[in-house]
Coordinates of C-alpha atoms in Angstrom, one line a residue:
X1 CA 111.6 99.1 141.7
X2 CA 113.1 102.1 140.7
X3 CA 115.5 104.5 142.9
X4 CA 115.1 108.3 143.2
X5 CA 117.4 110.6 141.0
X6 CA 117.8 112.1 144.2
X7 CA 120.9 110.2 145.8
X8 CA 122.6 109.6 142.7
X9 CA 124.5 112.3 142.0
X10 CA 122.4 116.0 143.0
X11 CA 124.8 117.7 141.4
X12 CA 124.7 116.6 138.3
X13 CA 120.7 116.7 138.3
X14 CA 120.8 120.2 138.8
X15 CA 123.3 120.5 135.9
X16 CA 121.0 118.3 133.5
X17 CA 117.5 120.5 134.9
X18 CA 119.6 123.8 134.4
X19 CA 120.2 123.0 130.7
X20 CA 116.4 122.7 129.8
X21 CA 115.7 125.5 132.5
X22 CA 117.9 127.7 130.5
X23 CA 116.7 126.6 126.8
X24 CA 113.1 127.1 127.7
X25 CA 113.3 130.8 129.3
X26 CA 115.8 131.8 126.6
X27 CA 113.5 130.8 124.2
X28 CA 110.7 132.7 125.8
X29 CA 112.8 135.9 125.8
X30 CA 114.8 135.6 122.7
X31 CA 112.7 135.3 119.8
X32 CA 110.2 138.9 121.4
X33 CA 113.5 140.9 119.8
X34 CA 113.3 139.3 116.2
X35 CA 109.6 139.5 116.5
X36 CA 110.1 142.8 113.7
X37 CA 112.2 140.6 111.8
X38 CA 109.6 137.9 111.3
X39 CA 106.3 140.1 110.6
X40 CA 108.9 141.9 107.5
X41 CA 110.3 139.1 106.0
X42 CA 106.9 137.0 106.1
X43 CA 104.4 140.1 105.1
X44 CA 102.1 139.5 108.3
X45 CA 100.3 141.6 110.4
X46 CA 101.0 142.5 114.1
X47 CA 98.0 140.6 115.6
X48 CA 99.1 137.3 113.3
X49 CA 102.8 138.1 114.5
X50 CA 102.1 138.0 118.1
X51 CA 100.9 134.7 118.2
X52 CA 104.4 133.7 117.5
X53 CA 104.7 134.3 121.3
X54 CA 101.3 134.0 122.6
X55 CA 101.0 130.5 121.1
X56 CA 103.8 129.0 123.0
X57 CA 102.9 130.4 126.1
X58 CA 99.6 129.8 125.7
X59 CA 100.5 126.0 125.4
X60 CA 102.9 126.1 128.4
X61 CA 100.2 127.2 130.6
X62 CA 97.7 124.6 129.2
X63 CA 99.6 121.5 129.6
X64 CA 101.9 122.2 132.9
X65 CA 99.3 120.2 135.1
X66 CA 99.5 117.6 132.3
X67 CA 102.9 116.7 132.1
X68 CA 103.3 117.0 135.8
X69 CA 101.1 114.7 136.3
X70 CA 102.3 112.3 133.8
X71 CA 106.0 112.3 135.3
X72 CA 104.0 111.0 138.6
X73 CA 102.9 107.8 136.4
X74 CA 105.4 107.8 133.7
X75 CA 108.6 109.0 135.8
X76 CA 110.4 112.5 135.6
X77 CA 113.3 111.3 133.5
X78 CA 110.9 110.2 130.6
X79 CA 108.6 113.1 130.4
X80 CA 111.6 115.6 130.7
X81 CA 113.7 113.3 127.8
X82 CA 110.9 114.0 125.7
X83 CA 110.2 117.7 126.5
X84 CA 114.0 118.2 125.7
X85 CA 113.4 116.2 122.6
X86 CA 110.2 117.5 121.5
X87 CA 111.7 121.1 122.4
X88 CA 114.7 120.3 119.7
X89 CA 112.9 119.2 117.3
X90 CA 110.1 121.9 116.9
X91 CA 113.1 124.4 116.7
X92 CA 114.5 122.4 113.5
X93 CA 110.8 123.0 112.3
X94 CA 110.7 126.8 113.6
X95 CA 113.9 127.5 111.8
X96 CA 112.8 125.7 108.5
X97 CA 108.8 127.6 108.8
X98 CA 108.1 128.5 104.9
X99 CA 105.1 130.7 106.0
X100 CA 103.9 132.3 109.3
X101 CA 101.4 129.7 109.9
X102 CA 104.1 127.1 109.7
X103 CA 105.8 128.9 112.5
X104 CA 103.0 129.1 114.7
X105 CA 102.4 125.7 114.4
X106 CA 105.8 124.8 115.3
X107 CA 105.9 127.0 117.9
X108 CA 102.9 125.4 119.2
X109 CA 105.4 122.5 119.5
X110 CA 107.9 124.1 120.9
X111 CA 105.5 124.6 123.8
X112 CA 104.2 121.7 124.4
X113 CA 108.1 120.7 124.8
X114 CA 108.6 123.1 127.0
X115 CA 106.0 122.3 129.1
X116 CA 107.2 118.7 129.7
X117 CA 110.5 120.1 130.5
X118 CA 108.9 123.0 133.2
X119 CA 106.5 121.0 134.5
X120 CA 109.5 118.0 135.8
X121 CA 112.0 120.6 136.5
X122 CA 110.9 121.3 140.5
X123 CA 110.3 118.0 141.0
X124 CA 113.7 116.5 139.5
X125 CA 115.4 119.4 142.0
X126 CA 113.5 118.4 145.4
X127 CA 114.0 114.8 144.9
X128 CA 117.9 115.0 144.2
X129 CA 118.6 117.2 147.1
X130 CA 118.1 116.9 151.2
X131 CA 115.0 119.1 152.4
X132 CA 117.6 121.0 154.4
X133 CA 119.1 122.4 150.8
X134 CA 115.5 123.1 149.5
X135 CA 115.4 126.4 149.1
X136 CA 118.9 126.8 148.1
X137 CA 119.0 124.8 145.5
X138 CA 115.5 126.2 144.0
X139 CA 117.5 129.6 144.6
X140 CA 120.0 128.3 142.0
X141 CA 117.7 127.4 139.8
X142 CA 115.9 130.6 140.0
X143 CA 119.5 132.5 139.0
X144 CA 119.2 129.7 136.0
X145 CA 116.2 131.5 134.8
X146 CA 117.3 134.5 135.1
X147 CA 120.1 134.3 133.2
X148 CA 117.7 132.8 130.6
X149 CA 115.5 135.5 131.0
X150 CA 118.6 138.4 130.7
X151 CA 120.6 137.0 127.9
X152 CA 117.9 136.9 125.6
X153 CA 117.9 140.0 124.2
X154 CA 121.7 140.4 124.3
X155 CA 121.9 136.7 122.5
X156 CA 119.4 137.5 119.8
X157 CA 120.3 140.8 118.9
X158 CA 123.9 139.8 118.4
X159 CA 122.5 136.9 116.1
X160 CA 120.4 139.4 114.3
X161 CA 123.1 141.3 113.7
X162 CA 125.1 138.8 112.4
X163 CA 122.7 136.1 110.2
X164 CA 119.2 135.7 109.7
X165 CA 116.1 135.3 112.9
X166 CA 116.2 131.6 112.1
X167 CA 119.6 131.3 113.6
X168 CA 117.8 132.1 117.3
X169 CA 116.2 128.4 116.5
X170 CA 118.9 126.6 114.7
X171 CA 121.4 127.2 118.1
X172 CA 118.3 125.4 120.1
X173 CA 119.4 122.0 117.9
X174 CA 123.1 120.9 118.8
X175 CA 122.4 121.9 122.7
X176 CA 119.4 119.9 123.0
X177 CA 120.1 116.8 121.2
X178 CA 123.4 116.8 123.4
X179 CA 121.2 117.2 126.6
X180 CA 118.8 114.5 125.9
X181 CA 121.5 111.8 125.4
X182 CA 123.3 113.5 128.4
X183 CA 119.8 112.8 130.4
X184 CA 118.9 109.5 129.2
X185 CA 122.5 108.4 130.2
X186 CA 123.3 109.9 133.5
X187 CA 120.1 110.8 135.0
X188 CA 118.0 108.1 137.0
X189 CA 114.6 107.7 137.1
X190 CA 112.0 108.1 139.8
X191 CA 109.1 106.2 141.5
X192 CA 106.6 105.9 139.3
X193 CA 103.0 105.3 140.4
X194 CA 100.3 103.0 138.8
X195 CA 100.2 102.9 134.9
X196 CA 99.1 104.8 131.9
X197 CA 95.7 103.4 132.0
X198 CA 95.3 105.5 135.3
X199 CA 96.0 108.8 133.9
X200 CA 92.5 111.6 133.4
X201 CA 92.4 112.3 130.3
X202 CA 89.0 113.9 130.9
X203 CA 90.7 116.6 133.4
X204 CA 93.5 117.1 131.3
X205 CA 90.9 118.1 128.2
X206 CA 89.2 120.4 130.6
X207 CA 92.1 121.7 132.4
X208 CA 93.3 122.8 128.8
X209 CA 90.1 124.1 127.7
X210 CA 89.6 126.2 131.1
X211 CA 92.4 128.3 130.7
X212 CA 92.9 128.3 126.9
X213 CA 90.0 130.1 126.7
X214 CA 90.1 132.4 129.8
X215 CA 94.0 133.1 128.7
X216 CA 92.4 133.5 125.3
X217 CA 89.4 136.0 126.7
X218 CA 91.9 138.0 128.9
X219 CA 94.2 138.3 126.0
X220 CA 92.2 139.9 123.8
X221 CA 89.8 141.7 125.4
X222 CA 90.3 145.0 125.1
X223 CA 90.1 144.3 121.3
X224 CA 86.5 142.3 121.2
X225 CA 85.3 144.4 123.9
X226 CA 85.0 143.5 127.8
X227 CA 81.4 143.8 127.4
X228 CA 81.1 142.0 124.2
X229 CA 79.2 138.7 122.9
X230 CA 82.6 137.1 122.3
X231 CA 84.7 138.1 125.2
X232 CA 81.9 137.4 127.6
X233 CA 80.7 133.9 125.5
X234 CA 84.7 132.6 125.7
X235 CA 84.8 133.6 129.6
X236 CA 81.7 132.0 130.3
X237 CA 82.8 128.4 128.8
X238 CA 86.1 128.7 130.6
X239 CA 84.1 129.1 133.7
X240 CA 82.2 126.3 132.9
X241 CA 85.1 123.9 131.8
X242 CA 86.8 125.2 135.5
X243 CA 83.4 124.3 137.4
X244 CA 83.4 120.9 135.5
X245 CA 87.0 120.2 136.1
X246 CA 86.5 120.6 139.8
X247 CA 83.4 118.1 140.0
X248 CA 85.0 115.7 137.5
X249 CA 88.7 115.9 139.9
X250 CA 86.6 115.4 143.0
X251 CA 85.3 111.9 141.7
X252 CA 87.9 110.7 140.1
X253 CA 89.6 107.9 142.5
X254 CA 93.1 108.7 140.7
X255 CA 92.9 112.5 139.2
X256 CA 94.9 114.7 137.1
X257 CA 95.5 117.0 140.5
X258 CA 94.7 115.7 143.8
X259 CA 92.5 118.7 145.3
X260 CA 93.2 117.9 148.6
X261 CA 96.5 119.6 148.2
X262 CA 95.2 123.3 148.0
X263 CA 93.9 122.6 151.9
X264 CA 97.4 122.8 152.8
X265 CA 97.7 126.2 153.7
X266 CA 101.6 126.3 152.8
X267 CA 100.9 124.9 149.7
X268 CA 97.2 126.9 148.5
X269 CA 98.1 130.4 149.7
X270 CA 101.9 130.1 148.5
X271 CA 100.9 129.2 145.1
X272 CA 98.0 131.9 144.7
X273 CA 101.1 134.7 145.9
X274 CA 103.1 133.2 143.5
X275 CA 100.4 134.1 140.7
X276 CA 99.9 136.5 142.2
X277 CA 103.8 138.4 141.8
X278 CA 104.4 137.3 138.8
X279 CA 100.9 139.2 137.8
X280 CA 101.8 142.3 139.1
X281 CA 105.7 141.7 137.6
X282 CA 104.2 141.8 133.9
X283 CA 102.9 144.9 134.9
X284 CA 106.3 146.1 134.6
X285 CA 107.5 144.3 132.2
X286 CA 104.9 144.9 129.5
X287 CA 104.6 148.4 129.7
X288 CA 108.4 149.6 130.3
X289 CA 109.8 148.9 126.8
X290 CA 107.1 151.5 125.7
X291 CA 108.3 154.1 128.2
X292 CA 111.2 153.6 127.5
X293 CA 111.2 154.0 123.6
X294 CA 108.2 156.3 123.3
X295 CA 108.2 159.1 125.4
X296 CA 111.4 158.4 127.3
X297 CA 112.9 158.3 123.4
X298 CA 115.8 155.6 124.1
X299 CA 116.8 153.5 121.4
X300 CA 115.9 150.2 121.2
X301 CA 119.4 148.9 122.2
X302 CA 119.3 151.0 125.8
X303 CA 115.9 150.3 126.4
X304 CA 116.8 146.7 125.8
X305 CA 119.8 147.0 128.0
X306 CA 117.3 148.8 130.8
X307 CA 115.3 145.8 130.9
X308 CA 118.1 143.9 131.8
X309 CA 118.3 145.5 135.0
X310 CA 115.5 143.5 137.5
X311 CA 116.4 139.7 135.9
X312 CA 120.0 140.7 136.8
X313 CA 119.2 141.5 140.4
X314 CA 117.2 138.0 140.3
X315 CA 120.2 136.3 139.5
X316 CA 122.5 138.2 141.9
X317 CA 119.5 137.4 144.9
X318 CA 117.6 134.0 144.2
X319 CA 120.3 131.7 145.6
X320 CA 121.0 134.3 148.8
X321 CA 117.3 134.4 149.5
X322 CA 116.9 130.4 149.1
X323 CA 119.4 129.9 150.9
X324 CA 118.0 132.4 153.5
X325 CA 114.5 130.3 153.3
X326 CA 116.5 127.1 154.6
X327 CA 117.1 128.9 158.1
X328 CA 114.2 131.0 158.4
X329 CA 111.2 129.8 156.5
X330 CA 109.7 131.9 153.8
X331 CA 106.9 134.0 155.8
X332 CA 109.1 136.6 156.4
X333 CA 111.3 136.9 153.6
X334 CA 108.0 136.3 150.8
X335 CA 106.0 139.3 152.4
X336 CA 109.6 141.1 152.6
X337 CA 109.5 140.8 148.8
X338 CA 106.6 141.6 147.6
X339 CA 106.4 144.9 149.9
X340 CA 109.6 146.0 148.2
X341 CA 108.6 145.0 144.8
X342 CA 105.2 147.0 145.6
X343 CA 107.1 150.1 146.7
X344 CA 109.2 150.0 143.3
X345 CA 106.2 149.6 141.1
X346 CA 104.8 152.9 143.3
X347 CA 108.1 154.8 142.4
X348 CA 107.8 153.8 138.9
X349 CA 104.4 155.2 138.6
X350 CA 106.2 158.3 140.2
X351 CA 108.4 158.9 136.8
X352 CA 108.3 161.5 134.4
X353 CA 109.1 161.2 130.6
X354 CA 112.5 163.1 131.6
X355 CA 113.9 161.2 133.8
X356 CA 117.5 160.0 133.7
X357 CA 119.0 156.6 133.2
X358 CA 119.7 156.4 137.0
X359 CA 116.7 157.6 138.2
X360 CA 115.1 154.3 136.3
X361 CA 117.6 151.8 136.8
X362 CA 117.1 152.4 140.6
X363 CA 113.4 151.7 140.5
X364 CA 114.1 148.9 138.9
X365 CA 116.4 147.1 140.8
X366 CA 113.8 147.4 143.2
X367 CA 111.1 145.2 141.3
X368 CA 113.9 142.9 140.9
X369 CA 115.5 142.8 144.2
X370 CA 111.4 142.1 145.4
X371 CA 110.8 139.9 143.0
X372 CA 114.5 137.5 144.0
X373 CA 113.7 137.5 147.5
X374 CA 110.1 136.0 147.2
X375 CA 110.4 133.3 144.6
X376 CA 112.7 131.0 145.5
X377 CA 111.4 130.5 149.5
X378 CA 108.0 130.8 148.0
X379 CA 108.6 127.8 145.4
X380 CA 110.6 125.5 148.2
X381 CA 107.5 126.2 150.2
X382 CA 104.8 124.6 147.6
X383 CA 107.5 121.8 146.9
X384 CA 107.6 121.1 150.3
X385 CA 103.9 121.1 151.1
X386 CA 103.1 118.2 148.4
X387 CA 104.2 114.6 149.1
X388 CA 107.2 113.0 147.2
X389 CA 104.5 111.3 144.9
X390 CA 102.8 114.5 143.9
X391 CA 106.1 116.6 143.4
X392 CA 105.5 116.5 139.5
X393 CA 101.7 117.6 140.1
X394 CA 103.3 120.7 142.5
X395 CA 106.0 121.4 140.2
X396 CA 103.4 121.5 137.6
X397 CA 100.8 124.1 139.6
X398 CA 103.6 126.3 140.4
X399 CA 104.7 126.6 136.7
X400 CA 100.6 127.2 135.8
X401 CA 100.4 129.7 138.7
X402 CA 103.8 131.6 137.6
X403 CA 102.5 131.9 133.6
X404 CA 99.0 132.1 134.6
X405 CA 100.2 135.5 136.3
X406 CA 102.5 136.8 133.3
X407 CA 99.3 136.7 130.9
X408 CA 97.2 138.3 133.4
X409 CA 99.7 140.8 134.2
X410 CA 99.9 141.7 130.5
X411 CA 96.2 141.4 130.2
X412 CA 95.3 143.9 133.1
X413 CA 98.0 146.4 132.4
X414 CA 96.8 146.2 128.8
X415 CA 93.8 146.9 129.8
X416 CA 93.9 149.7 132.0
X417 CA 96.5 151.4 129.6
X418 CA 94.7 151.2 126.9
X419 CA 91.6 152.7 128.6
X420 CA 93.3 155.6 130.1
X421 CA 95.2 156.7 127.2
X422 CA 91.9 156.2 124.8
X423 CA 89.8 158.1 127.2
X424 CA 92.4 160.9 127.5
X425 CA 93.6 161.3 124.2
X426 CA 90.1 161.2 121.9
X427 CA 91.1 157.8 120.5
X428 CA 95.0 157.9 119.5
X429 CA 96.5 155.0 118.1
X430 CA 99.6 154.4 120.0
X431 CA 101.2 153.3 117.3
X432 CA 101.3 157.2 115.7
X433 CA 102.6 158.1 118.6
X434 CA 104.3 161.4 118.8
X435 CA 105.2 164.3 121.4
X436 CA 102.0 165.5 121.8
X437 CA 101.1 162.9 123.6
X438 CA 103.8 162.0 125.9
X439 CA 101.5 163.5 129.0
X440 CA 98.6 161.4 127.7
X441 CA 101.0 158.1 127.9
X442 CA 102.2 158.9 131.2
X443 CA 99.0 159.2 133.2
X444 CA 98.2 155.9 131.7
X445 CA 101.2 154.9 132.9
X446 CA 101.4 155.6 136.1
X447 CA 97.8 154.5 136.6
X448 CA 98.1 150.9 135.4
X449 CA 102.1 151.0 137.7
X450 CA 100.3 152.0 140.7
X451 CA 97.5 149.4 140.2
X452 CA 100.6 146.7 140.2
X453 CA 101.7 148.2 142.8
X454 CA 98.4 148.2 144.9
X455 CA 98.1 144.6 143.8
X456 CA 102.0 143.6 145.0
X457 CA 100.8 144.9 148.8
X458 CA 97.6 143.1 148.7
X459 CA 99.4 140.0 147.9
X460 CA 101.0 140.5 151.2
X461 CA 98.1 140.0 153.0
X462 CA 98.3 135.8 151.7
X463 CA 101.6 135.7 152.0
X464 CA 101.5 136.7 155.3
X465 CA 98.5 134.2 156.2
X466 CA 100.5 131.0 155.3
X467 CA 102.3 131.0 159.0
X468 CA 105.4 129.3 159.6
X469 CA 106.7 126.1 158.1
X470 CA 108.2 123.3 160.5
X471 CA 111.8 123.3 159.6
X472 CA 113.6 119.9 159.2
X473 CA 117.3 120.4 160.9

């Protein structure tokens, strides 16, 4: 039989889950800056380029459920060895890509690394520590990715300054071959339940397909058309592969995710205000870095250096507020958050394209501040409403329900920009943006903040439903 990570040594489990918590969400965040770099040197377009991102979260969000339930069967350690493995190796290939296909692929990789590493992560965390350090402990590791998250840019404009983009991958190698061995030597593994011949391969297929394609749809929507034969054709077979997913899960005597879990109120409701956050989040943090360079004219090292502002307020507040969770619960403080959060998107639809440096920063720190005091006693809460057995599956549906979010953040303020700003300024291209239409861009702006904002106190409403938890002493 096998023991628990847990009562090893918790220390050094959150040491060996904070060094493929940090790789992954650099990762994320560092290669968006070299992004120009890549579409130069490889002569591709923009919409080819992108995919250097969208691809690898694309795959994140697609095989989360997967790998979380194959650290159930398999055991954590394994799955998250090979994520940190698989993670390594794709960013050998991403550094060596001769073409921007060959990126993209690797990238793909890359992903489905990442995703082995995500979706164990919680899970590793919540077994290694007492339920009495729950939400302290997923604090810390909430301050892990936001220092992930906030050294990004800094990291990989210093390395573009200094060598080539594939640099950003070629770093990934030395850490990550040093934290697998670390892992497969010091970390123990968990209970594992009934064998590979066990696992639903049929809801994993559909799972993938049902939000490839909606994340797919969503993503590129406002390109085909929200009332085209495509977008609508692509959303309809996601639906379908969702509706099938359900039936197939409900018969299955040993599925992919048990879904009896979501009628666990502090399990359903936390997970969907989870989503929903991180939805209205990517509100602000797709549309600032065009604020900020276009009509607020900062250079691209301030505006960078803006951005850094809310993920350093996560860092500074995510252990305080887990820690918080642990004597309180996480009614209070997750409604707490996401009305602040709410009331700094409103002020941010409030700014003008004169504003100064303070008069942003301030606004914010408030999405940030929000945003630190609801995830971490939101995410001890799911982990805590799934049994020790079904901790990878959790893990896993928190991850989904986070990226799930991002995307359709992006997708919705993309959206509602782009239709506000087309509708008011006869059809100008954004990208020949000038003065002229620096009023234009604003009320676009402020219509698609306010939404997040709108969206941030609605989410209050679930958050608030969840009741109380029953505290362990």
């Amino acid at each position: 039989m096998h023991t628990a990570p847990a009562k090893a040594s918790p220390w050094q489990v959150f040491f060996l889950v904070a060094i493929g918590v940090f790789m992954s969400t650099l990762d994320s965040s560092i290669v968006n800056i070299a992004l120009p770099t890549i579409l130069k040197e490889f002569g591709s377009s923009l919409a080819i380029t992108e995919w250097v991102v969208m691809v690898y979260l694309l795959t994140i969000t697609c095989f989360l459920l997967t790998f979380g339930r194959l650290g159930d069967i398999l055991g954590r350690k394994r799955i998250y060895a090979a994520g940190l493995f698989v993670f390594t190796l794709s960013s050998l290939f991403c550094a060596l890509a001769p073409h921007i296909g060959m990126l993209i692929a690797a990238r793909l990789l890359q992903g489905l690394g990442s995703a082995m590493i995500m979706a164990c992560t919680p899970a590793l965390l919540v077994d290694a520590f007492p339920d009495s350090q729950r939400g302290r402990i997923l604090g810390l590791n909430g301050a892990v990715v936001a220092c992930g998250l906030t050294a990004g840019p800094a990291i990989g404009g210093f390395l573009l300054s200094v060598a080539s983009w594939r640099l950003i991958f070629y770093v990934n190698i030395p850490i990550g071959l040093v934290a697998t061995l670390l892992v497969l030597r010091y970390l123990k593994e968990s209970t594992r339940q009934k064998g590979i011949r066990n696992f639903d391969w049929q809801g994993t297929l559909l799972a993938a397909l049902s939000m490839g394609l909606l994340l797919m749809a969503l993503t590129h929507g406002y390109d085909w058309g929200f009332t085209s034969f495509l977008f609508l054709g692509i959303l309809g077979l996601s639906l379908v592969c969702a509706l099938l997913f359900i039936l197939t899960e409900k018969k299955k005597p040993e599925p992919m995710l048990d879904l009896s879990l979501f009628q666990n109120r502090l399990f359903a409701l936390p997970a969907l205000c989870g989503m929903l956050l991180f939805c209205s989040l990517f509100f602000m943090v797709f549309l600032m870095p065009f604020y900020l360079m276009l009509p607020a004219g900062f250079s691209s090292s301030l505006a960078g250096k803006m951005l850094m502002i809310p993920f350093a307020f996560l860092l500074i507040f995510s252990p305080l507020s887990g820690s918080l969770s642990d004597r309180m619960g996480s009614r209070f403080l997750c409604t707490l958050g996401l009305f602040i959060m709410a009331c700094g998107l409103f002020f941010l639809s409030c700014l003008t394209a004169t504003e100064t440096i303070w008069d942003i920063a301030w606004r914010l720190a408030m999405v940030g501040i929000g945003t630190a005091i609801f995830v971490s006693p939101n995410s001890a809460t799911v982990m805590g409403g799934v049994p020790a057995t079904h901790r990878g599956s959790g893990g896993a549906v928190l991850a989904s329900a986070r990226n799930l979010g991002m995307v359709l953040g992006v997708a919705l303020a993309g959206a509602i920009f782009h239709f506000v700003f087309d509708r008011n300024s006869a059809g100008a291209s954004l990208s020949a943006f000038s003065p002229e239409h620096a009023e234009v861009f604003m009320q676009a702006f402020r219509t698609a903040m306010a939404t997040g904002a709108c969206l941030a106190l609605f989410s209050m409403i679930p958050s608030w439903m969840r009741g109380k938890e029953t505290r362990k002493p």
